[in-house]
Short mmCIF file of N, CA and C in Angstrom, two decimals:
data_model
loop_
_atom_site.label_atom_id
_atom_site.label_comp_id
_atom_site.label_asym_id
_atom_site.label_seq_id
_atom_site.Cartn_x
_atom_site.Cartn_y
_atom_site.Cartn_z
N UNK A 1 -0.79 -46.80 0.78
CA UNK A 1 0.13 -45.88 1.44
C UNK A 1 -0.54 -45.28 2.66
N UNK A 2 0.16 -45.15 3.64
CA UNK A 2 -0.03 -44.49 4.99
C UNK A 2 0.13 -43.47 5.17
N UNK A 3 -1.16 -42.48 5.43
CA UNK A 3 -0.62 -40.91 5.24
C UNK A 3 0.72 -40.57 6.03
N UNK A 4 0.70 -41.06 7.29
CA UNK A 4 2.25 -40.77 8.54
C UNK A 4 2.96 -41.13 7.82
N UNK A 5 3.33 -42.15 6.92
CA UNK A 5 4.59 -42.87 6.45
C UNK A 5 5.04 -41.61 5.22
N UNK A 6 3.79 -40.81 4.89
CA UNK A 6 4.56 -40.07 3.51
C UNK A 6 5.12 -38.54 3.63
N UNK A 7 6.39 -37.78 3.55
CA UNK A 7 7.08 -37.02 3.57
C UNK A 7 6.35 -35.58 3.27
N UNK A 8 5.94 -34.84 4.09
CA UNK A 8 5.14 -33.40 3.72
C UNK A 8 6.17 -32.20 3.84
N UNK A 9 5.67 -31.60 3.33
CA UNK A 9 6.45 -30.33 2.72
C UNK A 9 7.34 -29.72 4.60
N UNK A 10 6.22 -29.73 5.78
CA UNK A 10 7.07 -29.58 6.53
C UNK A 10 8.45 -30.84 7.19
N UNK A 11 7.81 -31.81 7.01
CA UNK A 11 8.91 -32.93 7.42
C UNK A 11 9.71 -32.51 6.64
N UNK A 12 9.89 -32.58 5.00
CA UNK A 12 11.22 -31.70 4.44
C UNK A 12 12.09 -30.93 4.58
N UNK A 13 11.30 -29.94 5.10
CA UNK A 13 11.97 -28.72 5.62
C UNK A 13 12.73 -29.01 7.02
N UNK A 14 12.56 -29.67 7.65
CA UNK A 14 12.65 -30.03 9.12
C UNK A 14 13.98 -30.90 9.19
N UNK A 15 13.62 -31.82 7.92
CA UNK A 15 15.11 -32.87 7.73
C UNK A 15 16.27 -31.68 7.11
N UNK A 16 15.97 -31.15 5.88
CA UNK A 16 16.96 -30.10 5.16
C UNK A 16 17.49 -29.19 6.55
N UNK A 17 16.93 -28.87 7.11
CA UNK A 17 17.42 -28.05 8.32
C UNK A 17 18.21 -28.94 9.35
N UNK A 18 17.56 -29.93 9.74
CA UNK A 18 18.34 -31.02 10.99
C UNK A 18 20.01 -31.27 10.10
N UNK A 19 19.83 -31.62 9.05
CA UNK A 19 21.02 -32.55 8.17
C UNK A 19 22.21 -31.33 8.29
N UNK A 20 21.60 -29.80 7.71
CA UNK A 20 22.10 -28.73 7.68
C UNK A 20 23.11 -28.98 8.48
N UNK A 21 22.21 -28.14 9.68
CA UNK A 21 23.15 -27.87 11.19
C UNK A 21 23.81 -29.27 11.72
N UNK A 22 23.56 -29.71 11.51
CA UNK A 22 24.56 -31.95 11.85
C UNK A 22 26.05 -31.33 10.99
N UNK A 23 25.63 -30.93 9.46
CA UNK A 23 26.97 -31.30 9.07
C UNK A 23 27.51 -29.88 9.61
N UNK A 24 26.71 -28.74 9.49
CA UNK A 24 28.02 -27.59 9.72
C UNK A 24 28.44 -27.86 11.04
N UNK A 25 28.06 -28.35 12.40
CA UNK A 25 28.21 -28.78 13.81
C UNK A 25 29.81 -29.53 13.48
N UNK A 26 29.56 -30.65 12.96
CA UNK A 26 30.31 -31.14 12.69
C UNK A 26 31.72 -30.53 11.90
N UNK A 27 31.07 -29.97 11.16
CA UNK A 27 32.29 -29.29 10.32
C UNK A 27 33.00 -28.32 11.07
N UNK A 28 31.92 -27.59 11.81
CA UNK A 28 33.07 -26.87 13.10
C UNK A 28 33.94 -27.24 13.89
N UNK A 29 33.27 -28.27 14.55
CA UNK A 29 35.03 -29.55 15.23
C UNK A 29 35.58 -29.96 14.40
N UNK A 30 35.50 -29.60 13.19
CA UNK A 30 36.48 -29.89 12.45
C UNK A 30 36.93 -31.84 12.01
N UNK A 31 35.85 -32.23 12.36
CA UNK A 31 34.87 -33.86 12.22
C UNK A 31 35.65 -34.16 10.80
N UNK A 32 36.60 -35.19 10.51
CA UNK A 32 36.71 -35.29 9.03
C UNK A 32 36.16 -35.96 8.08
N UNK A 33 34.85 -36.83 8.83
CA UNK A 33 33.92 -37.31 8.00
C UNK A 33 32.43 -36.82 8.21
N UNK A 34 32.42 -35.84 8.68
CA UNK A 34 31.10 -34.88 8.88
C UNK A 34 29.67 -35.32 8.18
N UNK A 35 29.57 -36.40 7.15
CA UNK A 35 29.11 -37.37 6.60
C UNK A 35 27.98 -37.49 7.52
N UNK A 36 28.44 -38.53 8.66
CA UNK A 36 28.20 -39.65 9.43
C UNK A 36 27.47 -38.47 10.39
N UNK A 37 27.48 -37.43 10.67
CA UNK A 37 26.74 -36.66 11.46
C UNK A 37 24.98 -36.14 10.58
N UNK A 38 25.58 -36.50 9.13
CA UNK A 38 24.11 -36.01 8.45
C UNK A 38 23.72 -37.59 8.31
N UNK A 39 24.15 -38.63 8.32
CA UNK A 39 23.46 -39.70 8.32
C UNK A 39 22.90 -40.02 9.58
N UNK A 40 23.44 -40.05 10.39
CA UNK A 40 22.42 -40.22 11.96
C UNK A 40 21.04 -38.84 11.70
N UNK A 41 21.33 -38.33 11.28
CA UNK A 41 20.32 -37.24 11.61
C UNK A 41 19.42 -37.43 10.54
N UNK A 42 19.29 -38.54 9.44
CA UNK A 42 18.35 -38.65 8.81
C UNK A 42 17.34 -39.78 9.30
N UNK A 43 18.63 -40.77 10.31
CA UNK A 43 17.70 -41.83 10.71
C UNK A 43 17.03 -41.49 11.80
N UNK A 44 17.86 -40.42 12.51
CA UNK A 44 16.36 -40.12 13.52
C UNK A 44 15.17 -38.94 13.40
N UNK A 45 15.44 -38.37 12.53
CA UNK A 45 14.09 -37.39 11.73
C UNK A 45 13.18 -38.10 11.08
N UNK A 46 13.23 -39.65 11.01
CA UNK A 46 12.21 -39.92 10.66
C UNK A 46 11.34 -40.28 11.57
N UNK A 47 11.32 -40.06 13.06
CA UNK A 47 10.62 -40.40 13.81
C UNK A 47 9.87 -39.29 14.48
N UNK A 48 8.89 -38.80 15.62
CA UNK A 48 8.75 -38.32 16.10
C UNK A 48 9.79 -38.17 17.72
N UNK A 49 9.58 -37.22 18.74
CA UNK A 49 10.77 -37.39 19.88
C UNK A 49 10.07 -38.10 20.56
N UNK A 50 9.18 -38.16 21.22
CA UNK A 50 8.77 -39.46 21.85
C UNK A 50 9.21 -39.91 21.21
N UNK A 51 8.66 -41.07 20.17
CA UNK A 51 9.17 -42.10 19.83
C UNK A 51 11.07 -42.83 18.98
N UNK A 52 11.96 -41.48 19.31
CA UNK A 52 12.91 -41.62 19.77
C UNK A 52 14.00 -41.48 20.48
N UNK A 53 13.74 -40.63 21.26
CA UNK A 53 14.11 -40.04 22.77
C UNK A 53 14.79 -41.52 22.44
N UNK A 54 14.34 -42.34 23.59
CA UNK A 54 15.05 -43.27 24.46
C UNK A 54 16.14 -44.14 23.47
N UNK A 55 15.96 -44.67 22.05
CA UNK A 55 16.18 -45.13 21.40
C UNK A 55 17.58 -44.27 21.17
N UNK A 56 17.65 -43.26 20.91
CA UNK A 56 18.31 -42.09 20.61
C UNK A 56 19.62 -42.41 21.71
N UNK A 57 19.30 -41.89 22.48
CA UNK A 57 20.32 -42.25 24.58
C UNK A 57 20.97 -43.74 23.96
N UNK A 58 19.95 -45.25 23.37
CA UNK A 58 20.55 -46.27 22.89
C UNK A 58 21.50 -46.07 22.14
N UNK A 59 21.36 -45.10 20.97
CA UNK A 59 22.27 -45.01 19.54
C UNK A 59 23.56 -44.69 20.02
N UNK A 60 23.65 -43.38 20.84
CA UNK A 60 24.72 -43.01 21.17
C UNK A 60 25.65 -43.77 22.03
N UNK A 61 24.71 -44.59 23.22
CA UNK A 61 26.06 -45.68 23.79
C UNK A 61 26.37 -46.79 22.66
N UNK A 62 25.54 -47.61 21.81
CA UNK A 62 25.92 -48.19 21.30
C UNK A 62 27.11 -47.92 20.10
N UNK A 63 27.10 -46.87 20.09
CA UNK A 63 27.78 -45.93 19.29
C UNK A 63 29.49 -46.10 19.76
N UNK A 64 29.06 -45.65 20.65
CA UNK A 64 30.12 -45.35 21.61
C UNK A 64 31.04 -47.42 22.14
N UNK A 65 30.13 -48.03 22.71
CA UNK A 65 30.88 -49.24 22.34
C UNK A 65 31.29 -49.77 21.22
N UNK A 66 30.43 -49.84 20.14
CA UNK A 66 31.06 -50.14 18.64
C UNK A 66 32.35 -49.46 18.91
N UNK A 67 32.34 -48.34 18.84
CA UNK A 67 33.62 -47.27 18.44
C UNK A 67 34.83 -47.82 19.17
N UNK A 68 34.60 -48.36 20.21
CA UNK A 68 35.19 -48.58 21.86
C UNK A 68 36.11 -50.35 21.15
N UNK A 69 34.90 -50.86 20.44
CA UNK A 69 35.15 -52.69 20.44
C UNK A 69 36.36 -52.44 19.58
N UNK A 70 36.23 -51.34 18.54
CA UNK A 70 36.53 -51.40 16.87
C UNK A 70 37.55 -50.49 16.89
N UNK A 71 38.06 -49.92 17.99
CA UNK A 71 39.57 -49.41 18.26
C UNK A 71 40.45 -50.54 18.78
N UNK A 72 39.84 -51.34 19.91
CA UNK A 72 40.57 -52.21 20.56
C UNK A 72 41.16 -53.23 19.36
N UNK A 73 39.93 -53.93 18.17
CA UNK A 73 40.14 -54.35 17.00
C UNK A 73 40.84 -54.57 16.28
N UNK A 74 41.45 -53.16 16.05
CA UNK A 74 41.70 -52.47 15.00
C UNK A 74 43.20 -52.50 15.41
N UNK A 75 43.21 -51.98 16.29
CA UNK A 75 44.89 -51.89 17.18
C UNK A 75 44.96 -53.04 17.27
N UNK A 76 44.90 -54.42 17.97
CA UNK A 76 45.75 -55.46 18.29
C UNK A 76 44.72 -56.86 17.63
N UNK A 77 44.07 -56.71 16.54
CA UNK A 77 43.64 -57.86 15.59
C UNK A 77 43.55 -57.04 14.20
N UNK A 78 44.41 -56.42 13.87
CA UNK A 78 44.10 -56.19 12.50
C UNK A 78 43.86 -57.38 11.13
N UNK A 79 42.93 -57.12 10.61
CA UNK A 79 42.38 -57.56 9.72
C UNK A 79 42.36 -59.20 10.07
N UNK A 80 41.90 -59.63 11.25
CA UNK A 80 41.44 -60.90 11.61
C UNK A 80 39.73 -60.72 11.45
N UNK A 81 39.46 -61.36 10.30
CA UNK A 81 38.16 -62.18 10.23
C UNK A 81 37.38 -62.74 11.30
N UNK A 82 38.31 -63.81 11.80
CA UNK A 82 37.10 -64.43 13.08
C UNK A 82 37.64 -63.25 14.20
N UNK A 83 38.39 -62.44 14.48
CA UNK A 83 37.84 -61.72 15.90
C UNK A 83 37.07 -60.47 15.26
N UNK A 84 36.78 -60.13 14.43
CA UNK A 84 35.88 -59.45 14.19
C UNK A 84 34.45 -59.76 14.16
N UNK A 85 33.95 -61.29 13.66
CA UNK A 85 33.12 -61.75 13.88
C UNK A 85 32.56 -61.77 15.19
N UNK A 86 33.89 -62.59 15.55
CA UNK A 86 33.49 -63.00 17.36
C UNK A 86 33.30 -61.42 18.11
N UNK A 87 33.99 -60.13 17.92
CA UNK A 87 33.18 -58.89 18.17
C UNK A 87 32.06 -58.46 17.83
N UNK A 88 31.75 -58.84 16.91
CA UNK A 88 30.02 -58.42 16.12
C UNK A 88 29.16 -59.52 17.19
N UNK A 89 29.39 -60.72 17.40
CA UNK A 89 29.16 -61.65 18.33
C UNK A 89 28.36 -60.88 19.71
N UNK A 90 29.85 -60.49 20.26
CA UNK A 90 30.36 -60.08 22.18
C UNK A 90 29.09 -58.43 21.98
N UNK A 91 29.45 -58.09 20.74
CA UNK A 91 28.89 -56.59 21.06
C UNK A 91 27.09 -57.17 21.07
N UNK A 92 26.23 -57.88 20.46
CA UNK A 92 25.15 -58.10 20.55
C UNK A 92 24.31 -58.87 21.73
N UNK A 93 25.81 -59.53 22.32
CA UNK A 93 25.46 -60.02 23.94
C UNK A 93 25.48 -59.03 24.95
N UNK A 94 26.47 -57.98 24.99
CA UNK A 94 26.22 -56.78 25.24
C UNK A 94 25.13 -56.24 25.53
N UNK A 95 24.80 -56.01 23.98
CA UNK A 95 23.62 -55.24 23.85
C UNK A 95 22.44 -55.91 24.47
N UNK A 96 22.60 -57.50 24.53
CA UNK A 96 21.20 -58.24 25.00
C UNK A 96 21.10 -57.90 26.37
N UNK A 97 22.59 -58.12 26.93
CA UNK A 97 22.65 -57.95 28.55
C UNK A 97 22.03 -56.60 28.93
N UNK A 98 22.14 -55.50 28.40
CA UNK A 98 21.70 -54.04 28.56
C UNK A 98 20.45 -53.76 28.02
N UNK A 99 19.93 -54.33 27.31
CA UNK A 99 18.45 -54.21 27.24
C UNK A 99 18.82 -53.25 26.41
N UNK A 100 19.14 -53.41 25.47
CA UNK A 100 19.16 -52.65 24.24
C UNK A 100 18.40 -52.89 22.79
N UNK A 101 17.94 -52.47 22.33
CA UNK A 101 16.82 -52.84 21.01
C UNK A 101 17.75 -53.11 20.01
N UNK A 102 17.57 -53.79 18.76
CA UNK A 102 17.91 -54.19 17.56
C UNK A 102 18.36 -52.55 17.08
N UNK A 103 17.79 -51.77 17.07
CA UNK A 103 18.67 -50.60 16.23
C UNK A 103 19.50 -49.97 17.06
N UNK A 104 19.69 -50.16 17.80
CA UNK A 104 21.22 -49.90 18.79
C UNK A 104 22.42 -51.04 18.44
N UNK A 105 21.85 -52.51 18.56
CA UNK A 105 22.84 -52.87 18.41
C UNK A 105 23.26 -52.82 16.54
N UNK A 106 22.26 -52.33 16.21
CA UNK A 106 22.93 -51.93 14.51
C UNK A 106 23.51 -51.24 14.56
N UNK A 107 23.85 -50.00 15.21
CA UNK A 107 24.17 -48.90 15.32
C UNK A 107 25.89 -49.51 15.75
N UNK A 108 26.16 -49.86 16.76
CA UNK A 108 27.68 -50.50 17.46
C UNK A 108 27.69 -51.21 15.94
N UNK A 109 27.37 -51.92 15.37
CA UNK A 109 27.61 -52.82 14.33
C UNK A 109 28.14 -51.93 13.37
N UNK A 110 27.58 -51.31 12.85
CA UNK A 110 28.11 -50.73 11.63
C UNK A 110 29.44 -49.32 12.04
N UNK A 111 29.03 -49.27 13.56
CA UNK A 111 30.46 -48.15 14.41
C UNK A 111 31.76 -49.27 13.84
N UNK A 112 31.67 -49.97 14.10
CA UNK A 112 32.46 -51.38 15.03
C UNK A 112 32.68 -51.84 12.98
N UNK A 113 32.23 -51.88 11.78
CA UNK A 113 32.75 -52.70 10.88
C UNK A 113 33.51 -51.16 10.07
N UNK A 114 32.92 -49.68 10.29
CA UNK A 114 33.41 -48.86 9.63
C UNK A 114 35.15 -48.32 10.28
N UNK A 115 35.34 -48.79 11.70
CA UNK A 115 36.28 -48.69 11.85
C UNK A 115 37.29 -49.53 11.59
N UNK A 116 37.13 -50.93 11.63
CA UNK A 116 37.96 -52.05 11.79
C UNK A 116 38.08 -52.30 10.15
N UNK A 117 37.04 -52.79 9.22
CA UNK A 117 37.16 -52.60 7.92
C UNK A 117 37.71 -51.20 6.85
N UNK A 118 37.42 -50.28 7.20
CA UNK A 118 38.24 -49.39 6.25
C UNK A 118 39.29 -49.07 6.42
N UNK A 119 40.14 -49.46 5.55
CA UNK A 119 42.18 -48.67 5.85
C UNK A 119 41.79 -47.11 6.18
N UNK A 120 42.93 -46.74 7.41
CA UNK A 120 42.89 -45.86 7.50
C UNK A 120 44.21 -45.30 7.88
N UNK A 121 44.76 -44.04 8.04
CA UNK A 121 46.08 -44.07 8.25
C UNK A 121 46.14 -43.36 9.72
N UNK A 122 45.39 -42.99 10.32
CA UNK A 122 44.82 -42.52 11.44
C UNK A 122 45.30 -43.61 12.45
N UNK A 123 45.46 -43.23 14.05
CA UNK A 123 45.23 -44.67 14.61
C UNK A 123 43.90 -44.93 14.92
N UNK A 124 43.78 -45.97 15.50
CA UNK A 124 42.48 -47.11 15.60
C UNK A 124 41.32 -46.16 16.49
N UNK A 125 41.96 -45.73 17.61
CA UNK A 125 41.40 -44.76 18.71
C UNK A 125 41.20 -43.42 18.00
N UNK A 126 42.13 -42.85 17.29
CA UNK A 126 41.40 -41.58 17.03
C UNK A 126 40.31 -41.47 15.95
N UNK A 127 40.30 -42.67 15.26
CA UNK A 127 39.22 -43.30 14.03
C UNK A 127 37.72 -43.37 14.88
N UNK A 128 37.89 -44.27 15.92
CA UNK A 128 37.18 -44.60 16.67
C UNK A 128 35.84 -42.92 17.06
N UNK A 129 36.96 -42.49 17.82
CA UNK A 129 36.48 -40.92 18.53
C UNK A 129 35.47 -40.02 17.67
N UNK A 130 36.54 -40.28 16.61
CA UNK A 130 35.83 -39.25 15.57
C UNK A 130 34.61 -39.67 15.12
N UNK A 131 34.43 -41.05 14.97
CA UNK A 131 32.93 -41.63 14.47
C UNK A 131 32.17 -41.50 15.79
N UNK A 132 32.48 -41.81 17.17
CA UNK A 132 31.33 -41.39 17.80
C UNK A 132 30.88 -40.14 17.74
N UNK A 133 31.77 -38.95 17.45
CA UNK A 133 31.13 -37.40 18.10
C UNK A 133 30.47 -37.46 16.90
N UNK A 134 30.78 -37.76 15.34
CA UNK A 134 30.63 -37.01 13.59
C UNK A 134 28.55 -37.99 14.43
N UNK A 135 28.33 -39.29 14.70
CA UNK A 135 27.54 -39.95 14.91
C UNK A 135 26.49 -39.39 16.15
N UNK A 136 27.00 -38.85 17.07
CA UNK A 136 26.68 -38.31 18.13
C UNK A 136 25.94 -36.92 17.88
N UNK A 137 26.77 -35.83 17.25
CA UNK A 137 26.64 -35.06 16.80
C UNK A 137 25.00 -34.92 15.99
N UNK A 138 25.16 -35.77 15.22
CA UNK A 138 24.14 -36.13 14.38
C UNK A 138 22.71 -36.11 15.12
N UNK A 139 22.82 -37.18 16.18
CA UNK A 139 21.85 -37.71 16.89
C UNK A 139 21.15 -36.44 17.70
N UNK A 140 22.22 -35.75 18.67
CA UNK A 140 21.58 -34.82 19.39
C UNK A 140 20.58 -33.35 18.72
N UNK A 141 21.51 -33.13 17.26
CA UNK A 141 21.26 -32.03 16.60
C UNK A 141 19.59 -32.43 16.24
N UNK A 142 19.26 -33.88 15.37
CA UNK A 142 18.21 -34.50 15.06
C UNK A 142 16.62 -34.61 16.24
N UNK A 143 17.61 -34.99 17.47
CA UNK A 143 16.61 -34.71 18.34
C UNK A 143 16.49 -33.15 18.90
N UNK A 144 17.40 -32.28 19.13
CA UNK A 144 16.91 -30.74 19.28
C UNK A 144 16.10 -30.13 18.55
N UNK A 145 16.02 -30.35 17.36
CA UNK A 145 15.14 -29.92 16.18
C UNK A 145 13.80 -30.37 16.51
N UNK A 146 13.83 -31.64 16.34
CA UNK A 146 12.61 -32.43 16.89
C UNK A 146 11.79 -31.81 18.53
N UNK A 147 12.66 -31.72 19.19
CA UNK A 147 12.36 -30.93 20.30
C UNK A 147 11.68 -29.57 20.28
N UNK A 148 12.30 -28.58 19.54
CA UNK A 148 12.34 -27.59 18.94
C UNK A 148 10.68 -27.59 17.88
N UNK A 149 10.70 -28.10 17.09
CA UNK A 149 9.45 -28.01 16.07
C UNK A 149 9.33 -29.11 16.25
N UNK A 150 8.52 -29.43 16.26
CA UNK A 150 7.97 -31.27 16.70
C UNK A 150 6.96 -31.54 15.06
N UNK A 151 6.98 -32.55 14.83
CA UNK A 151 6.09 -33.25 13.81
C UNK A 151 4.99 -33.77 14.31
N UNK A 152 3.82 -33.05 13.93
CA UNK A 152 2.80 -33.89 14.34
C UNK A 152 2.12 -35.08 13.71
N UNK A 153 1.62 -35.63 13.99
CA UNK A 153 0.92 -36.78 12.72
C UNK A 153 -0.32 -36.14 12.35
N UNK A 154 -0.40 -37.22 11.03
CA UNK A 154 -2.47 -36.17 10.99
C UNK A 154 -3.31 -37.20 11.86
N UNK A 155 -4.38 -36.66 12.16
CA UNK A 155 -5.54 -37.15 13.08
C UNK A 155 -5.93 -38.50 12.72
N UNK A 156 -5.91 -39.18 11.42
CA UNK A 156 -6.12 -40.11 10.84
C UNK A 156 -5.01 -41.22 11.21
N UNK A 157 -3.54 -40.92 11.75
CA UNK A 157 -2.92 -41.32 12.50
C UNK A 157 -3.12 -41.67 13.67
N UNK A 158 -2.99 -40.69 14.35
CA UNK A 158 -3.24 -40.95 15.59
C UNK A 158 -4.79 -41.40 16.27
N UNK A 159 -5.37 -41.73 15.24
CA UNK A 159 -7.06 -42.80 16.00
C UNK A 159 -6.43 -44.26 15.47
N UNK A 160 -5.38 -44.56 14.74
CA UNK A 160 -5.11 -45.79 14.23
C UNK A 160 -4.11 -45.83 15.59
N UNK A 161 -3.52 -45.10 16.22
CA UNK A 161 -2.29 -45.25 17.42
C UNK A 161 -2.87 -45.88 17.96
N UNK A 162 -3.95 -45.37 18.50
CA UNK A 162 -4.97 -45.44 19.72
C UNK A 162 -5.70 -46.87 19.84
#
């Protein structure tokens, strides 16, 4: 085991607090899956802000196209198999063309299958919206915190960085 890799009493505290303020944020716009704002905010508390700043700026556009592919989807291919594919496809060429990393384009991926795959009675676009901000939400709150109290590594870390 890697001391950085294991969870200390302040990283705890730091996530319980980030997840906190994600969902009440959320719960104040009145977000109806306020969920998805404490799940982004767990995947980026596990990092330091350097090391997800930029990644972070990725999540949210990719976010934002998933949401974007998986309204268009959703509205005029419902429940077609191959154009959903062939979107999971277009969105990762996308992402190649933009110089986007593998967890961005996961990020549009799973925007892009939670809208188009779950019945919803909502339309496609306002399904869409709501998963970027509940997702968005998440992201920014995760990195302010991080900003805010930063995680340091122990020293035994950072000579292995180096």
């Amino acid at each position: 085991w890697e001391p950085e890799n294991l969870p200390s009493v302040k990283h705890s505290a730091r996530t319980a607090i980030a997840v906190t303020v994600s969902f009440m944020v959320a719960r104040l716009f009145r977000l109806p899956e306020a969920y998805w704002a404490v799940i982004a905010t767990f995947v980026v508390m596990q990092s330091t802000l350097g090391a997800t700043l930029v990644i972070s700026v990725e999540r949210i556009a990719a976010t934002a196209l998933g949401a974007l592919v998986g309204a268009f989807l959703a509205t005029y291919f419902t429940g077609n198999v191959f154009a959903f594919a062939a979107a999971v496809f277009v969105i990762g060429i996308v992402c190649i063309a933009l110089r986007m990393e593998k967890t961005a384009y996961r990020y549009a991926g799973i925007t892009l299958a939670i809208i188009v795959l779950i019945p919803r009675s909502n339309p496609a676009w306002i399904v869409a919206l709501h998963r970027f901000f509940e997702v968005s939400v998440g992201i920014v709150v995760a990195l302010a915190l991080a900003a805010l109290w930063p995680e340091h590594r122990p020293d035994s870390a950072k000579q292995s960085a180096e």
